[in-house]
PDB file of C-alpha atoms in Angstrom:
ATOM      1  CA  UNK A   1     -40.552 122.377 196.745  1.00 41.00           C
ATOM      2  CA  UNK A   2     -38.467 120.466 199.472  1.00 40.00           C
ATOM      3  CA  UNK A   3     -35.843 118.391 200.140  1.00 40.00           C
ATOM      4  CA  UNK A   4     -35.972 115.023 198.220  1.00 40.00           C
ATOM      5  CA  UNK A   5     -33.833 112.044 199.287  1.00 38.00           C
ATOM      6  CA  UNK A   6     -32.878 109.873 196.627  1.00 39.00           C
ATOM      7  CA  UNK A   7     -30.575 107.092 196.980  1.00 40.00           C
ATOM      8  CA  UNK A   8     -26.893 107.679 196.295  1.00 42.00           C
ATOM      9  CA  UNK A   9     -23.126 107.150 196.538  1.00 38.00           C
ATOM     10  CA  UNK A  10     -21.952 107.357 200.217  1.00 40.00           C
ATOM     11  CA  UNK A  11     -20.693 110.650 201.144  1.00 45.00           C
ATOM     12  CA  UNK A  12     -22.842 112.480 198.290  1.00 45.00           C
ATOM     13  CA  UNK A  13     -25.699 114.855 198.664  1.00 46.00           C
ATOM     14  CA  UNK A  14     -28.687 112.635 198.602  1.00 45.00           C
ATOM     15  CA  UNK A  15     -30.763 111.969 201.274  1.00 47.00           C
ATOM     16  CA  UNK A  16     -29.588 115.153 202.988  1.00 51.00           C
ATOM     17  CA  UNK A  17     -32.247 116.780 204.334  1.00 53.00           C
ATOM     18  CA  UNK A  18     -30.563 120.323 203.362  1.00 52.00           C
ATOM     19  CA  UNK A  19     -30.261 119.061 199.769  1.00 49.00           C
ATOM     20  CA  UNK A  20     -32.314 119.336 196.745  1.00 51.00           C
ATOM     21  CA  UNK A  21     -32.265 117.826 193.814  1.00 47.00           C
ATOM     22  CA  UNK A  22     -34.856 118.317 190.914  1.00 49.00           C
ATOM     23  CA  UNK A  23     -34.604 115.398 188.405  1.00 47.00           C
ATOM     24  CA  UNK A  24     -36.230 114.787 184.913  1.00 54.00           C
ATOM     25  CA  UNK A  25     -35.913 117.213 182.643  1.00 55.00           C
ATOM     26  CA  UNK A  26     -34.909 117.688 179.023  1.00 54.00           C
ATOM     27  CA  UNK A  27     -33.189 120.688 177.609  1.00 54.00           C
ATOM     28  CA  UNK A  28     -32.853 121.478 173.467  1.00 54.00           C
ATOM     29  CA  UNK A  29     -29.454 118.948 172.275  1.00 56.00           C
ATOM     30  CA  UNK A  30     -29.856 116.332 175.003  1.00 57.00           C
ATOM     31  CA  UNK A  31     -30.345 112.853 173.222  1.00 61.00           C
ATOM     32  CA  UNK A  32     -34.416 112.226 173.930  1.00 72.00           C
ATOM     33  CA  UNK A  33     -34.638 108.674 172.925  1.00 83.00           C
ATOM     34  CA  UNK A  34     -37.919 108.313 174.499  1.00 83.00           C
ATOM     35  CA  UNK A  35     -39.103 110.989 171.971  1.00 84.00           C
ATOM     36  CA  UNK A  36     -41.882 108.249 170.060  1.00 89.00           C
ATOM     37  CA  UNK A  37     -43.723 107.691 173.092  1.00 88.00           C
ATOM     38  CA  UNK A  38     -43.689 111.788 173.954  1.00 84.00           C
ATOM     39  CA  UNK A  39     -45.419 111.793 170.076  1.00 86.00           C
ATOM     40  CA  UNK A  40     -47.614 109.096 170.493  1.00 91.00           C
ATOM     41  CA  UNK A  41     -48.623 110.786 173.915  1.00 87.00           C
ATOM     42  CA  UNK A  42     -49.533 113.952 172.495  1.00 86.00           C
ATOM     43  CA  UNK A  43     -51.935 112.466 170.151  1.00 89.00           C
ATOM     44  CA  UNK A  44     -53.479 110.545 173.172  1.00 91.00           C
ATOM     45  CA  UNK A  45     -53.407 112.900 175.859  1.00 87.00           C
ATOM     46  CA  UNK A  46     -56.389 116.151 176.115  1.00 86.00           C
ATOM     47  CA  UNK A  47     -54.848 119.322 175.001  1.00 82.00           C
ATOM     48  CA  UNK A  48     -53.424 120.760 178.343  1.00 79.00           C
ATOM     49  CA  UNK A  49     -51.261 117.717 179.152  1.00 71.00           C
ATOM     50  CA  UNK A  50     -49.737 118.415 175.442  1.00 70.00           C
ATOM     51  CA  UNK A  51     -48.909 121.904 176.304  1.00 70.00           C
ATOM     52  CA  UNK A  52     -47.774 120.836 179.611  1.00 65.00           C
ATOM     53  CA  UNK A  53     -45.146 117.501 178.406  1.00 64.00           C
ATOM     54  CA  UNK A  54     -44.049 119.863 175.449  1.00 63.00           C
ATOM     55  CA  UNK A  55     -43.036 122.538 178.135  1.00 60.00           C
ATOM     56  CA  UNK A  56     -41.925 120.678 180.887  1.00 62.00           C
ATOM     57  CA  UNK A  57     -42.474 123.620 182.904  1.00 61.00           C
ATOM     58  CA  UNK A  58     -39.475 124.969 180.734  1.00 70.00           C
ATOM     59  CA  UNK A  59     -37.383 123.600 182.785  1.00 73.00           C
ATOM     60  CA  UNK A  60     -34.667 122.766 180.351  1.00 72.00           C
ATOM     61  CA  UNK A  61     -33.997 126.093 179.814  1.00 74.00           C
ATOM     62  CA  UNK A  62     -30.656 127.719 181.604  1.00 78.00           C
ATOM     63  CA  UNK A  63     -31.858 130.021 184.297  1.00 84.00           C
ATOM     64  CA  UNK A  64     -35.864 128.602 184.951  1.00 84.00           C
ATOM     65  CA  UNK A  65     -34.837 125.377 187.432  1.00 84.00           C
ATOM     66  CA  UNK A  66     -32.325 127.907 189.029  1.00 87.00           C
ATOM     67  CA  UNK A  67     -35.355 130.528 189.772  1.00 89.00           C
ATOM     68  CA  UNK A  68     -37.660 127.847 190.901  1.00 86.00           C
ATOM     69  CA  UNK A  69     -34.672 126.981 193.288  1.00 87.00           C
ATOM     70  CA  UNK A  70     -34.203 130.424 194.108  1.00 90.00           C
ATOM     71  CA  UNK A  71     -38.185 131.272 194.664  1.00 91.00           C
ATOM     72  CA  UNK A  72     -37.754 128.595 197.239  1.00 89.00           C
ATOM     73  CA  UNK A  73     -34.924 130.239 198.972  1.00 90.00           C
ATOM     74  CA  UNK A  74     -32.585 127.759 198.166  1.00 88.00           C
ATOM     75  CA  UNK A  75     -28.793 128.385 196.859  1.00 89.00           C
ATOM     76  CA  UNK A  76     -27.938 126.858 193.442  1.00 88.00           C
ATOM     77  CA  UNK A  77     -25.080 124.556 193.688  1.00 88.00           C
ATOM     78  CA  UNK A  78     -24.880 122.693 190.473  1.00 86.00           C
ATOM     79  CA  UNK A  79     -26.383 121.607 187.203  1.00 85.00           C
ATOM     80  CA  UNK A  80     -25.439 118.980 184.550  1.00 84.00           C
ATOM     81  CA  UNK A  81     -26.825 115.666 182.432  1.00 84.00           C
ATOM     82  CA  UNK A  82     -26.918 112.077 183.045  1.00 86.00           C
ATOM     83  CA  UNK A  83     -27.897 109.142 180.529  1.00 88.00           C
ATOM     84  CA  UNK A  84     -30.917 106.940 181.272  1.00 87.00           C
ATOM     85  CA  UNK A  85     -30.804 103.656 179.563  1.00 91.00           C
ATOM     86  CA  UNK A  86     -34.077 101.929 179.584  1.00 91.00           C
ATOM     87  CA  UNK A  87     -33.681  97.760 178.104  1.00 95.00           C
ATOM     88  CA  UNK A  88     -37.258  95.736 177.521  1.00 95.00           C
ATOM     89  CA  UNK A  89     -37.522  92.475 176.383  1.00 97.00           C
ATOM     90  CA  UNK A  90     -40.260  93.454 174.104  1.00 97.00           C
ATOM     91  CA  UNK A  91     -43.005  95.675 172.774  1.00 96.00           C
ATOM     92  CA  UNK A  92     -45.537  94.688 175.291  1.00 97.00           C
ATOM     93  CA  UNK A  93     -43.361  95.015 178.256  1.00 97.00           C
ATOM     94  CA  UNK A  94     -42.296  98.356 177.210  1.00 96.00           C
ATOM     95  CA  UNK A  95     -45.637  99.684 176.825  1.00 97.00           C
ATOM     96  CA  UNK A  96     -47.037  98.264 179.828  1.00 96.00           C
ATOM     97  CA  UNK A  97     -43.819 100.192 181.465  1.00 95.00           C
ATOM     98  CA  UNK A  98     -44.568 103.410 180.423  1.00 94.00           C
ATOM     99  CA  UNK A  99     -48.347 103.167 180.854  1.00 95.00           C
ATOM    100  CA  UNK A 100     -46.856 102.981 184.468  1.00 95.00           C
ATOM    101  CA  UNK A 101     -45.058 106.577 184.202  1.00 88.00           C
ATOM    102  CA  UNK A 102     -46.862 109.832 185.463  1.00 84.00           C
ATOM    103  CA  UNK A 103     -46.895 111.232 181.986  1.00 86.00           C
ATOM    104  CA  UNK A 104     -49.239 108.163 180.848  1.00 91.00           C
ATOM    105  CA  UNK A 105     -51.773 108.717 182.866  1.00 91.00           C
ATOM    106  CA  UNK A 106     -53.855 111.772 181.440  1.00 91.00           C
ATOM    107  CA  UNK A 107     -53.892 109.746 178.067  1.00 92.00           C
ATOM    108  CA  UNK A 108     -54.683 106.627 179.642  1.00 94.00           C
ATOM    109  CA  UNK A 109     -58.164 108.665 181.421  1.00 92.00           C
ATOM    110  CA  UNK A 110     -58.612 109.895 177.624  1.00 92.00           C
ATOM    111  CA  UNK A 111     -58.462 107.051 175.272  1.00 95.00           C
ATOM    112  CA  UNK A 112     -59.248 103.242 176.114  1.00 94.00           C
ATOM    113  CA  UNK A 113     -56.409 100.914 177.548  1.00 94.00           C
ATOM    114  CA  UNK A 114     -56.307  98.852 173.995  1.00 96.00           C
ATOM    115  CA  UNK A 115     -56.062 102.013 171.901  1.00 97.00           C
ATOM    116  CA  UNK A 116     -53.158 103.580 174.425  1.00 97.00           C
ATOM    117  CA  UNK A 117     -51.465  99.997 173.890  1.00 97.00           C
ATOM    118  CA  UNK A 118     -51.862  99.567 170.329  1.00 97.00           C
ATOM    119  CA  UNK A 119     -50.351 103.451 169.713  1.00 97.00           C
ATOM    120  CA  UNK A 120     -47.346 103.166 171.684  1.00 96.00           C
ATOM    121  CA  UNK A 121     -46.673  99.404 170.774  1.00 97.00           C
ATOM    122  CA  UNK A 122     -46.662 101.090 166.854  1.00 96.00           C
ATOM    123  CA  UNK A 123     -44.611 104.222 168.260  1.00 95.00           C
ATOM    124  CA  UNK A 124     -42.129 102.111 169.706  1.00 95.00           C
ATOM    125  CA  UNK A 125     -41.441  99.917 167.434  1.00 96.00           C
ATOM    126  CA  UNK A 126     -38.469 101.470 165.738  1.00 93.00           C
ATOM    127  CA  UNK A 127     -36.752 101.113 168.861  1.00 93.00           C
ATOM    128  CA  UNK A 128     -37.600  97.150 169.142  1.00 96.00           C
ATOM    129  CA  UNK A 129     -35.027  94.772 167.335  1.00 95.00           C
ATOM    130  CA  UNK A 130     -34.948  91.363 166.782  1.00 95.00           C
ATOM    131  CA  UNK A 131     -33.436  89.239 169.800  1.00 94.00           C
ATOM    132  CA  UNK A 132     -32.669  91.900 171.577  1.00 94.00           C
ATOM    133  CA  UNK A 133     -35.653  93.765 172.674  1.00 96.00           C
ATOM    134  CA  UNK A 134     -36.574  97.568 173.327  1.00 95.00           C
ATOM    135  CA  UNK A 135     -33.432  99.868 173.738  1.00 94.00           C
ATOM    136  CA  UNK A 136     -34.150 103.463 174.666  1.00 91.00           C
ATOM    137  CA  UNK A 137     -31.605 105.801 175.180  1.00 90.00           C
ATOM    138  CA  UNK A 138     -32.463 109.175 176.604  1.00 86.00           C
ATOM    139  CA  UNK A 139     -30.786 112.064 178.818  1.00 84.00           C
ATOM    140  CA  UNK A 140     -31.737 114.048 181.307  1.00 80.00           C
ATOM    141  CA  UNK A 141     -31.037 117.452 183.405  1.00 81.00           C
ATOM    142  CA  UNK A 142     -30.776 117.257 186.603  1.00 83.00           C
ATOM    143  CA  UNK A 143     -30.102 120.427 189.202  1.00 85.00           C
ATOM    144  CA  UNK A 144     -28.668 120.659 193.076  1.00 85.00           C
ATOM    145  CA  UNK A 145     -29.589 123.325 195.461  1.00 86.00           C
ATOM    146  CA  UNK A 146     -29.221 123.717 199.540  1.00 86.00           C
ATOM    147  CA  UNK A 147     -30.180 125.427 201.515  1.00 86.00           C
ATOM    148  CA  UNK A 148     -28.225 128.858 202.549  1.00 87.00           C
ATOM    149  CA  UNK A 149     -26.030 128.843 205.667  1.00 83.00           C
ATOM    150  CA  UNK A 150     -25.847 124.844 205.525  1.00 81.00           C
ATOM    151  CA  UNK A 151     -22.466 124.064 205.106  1.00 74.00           C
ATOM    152  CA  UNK A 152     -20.130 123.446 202.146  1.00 74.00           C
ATOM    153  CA  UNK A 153     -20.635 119.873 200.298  1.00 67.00           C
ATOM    154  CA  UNK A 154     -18.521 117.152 200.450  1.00 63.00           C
TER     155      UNK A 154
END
């Protein structure tokens, strides 16, 4: 693990190079709107990348993100949620979307192009409406370390 640097508000902790944040996960009563495509990718994807997107790593759970911070030597500073709103105009944009995600791409080696496009375009569909598009609404953990002796945060 090391020091990521995404893009934030002025004065904040990204893009410090004594900062860490781990992004991306999902813990049990965060809203998981993106749920129908986790399905559809199970029933796509070979066995071990099930196991694997069901898990997460089990990073969700309270204390594993910390240890993996702490394994790395690095001093837990905070932990919390943030909403991800994803908006599509339609079906095929969203799929072609997430065929573009890291998650996609073990099922995409697995099953033909057509056949990953036709499941999710079905999975997704009770999230399409009318004039409006593709609405998913999801939440995610996120997790700060730094490293020990650094300095306080601002």
């Amino acid at each position: 693990m090391r020091p990521s640097a995404p893009r934030g508000a002025p004065g904040g902790t990204a893009g410090r190079p004594d900062r860490v944040h781990l992004l991306g996960f999902t813990q049990p009563g965060l809203q998981t709107g993106l749920l129908p495509y986790f399905a559809a990718l199970a029933e796509l994807s070979p066995a071990s990348h099930v196991e694997a997107t069901i898990t997460q790593g089990d990073t969700g759970r309270p204390g594993v993100a910390e240890q993996m911070l702490a394994d790395a030597g690095l001093q837990f500073i905070s932990r919390g949620t943030a909403q991800a709103i994803s908006e599509l105009p339609d079906l095929d944009l969203a799929v072609r979307a997430l065929a573009a995600s890291g998650p996609s791409w073990p099922a995409l080696h697995q099953v033909s192009p057509g056949r990953f496009a036709d499941v999710m375009r079905e999975a997704l569909r009770p999230l399409y409406t009318e004039g409006l598009g593709v609405r998913i609404i999801s939440e995610f953990g996120w997790i700060i370390g730094k490293v020990p002796g650094t300095g306080p945060l601002p």
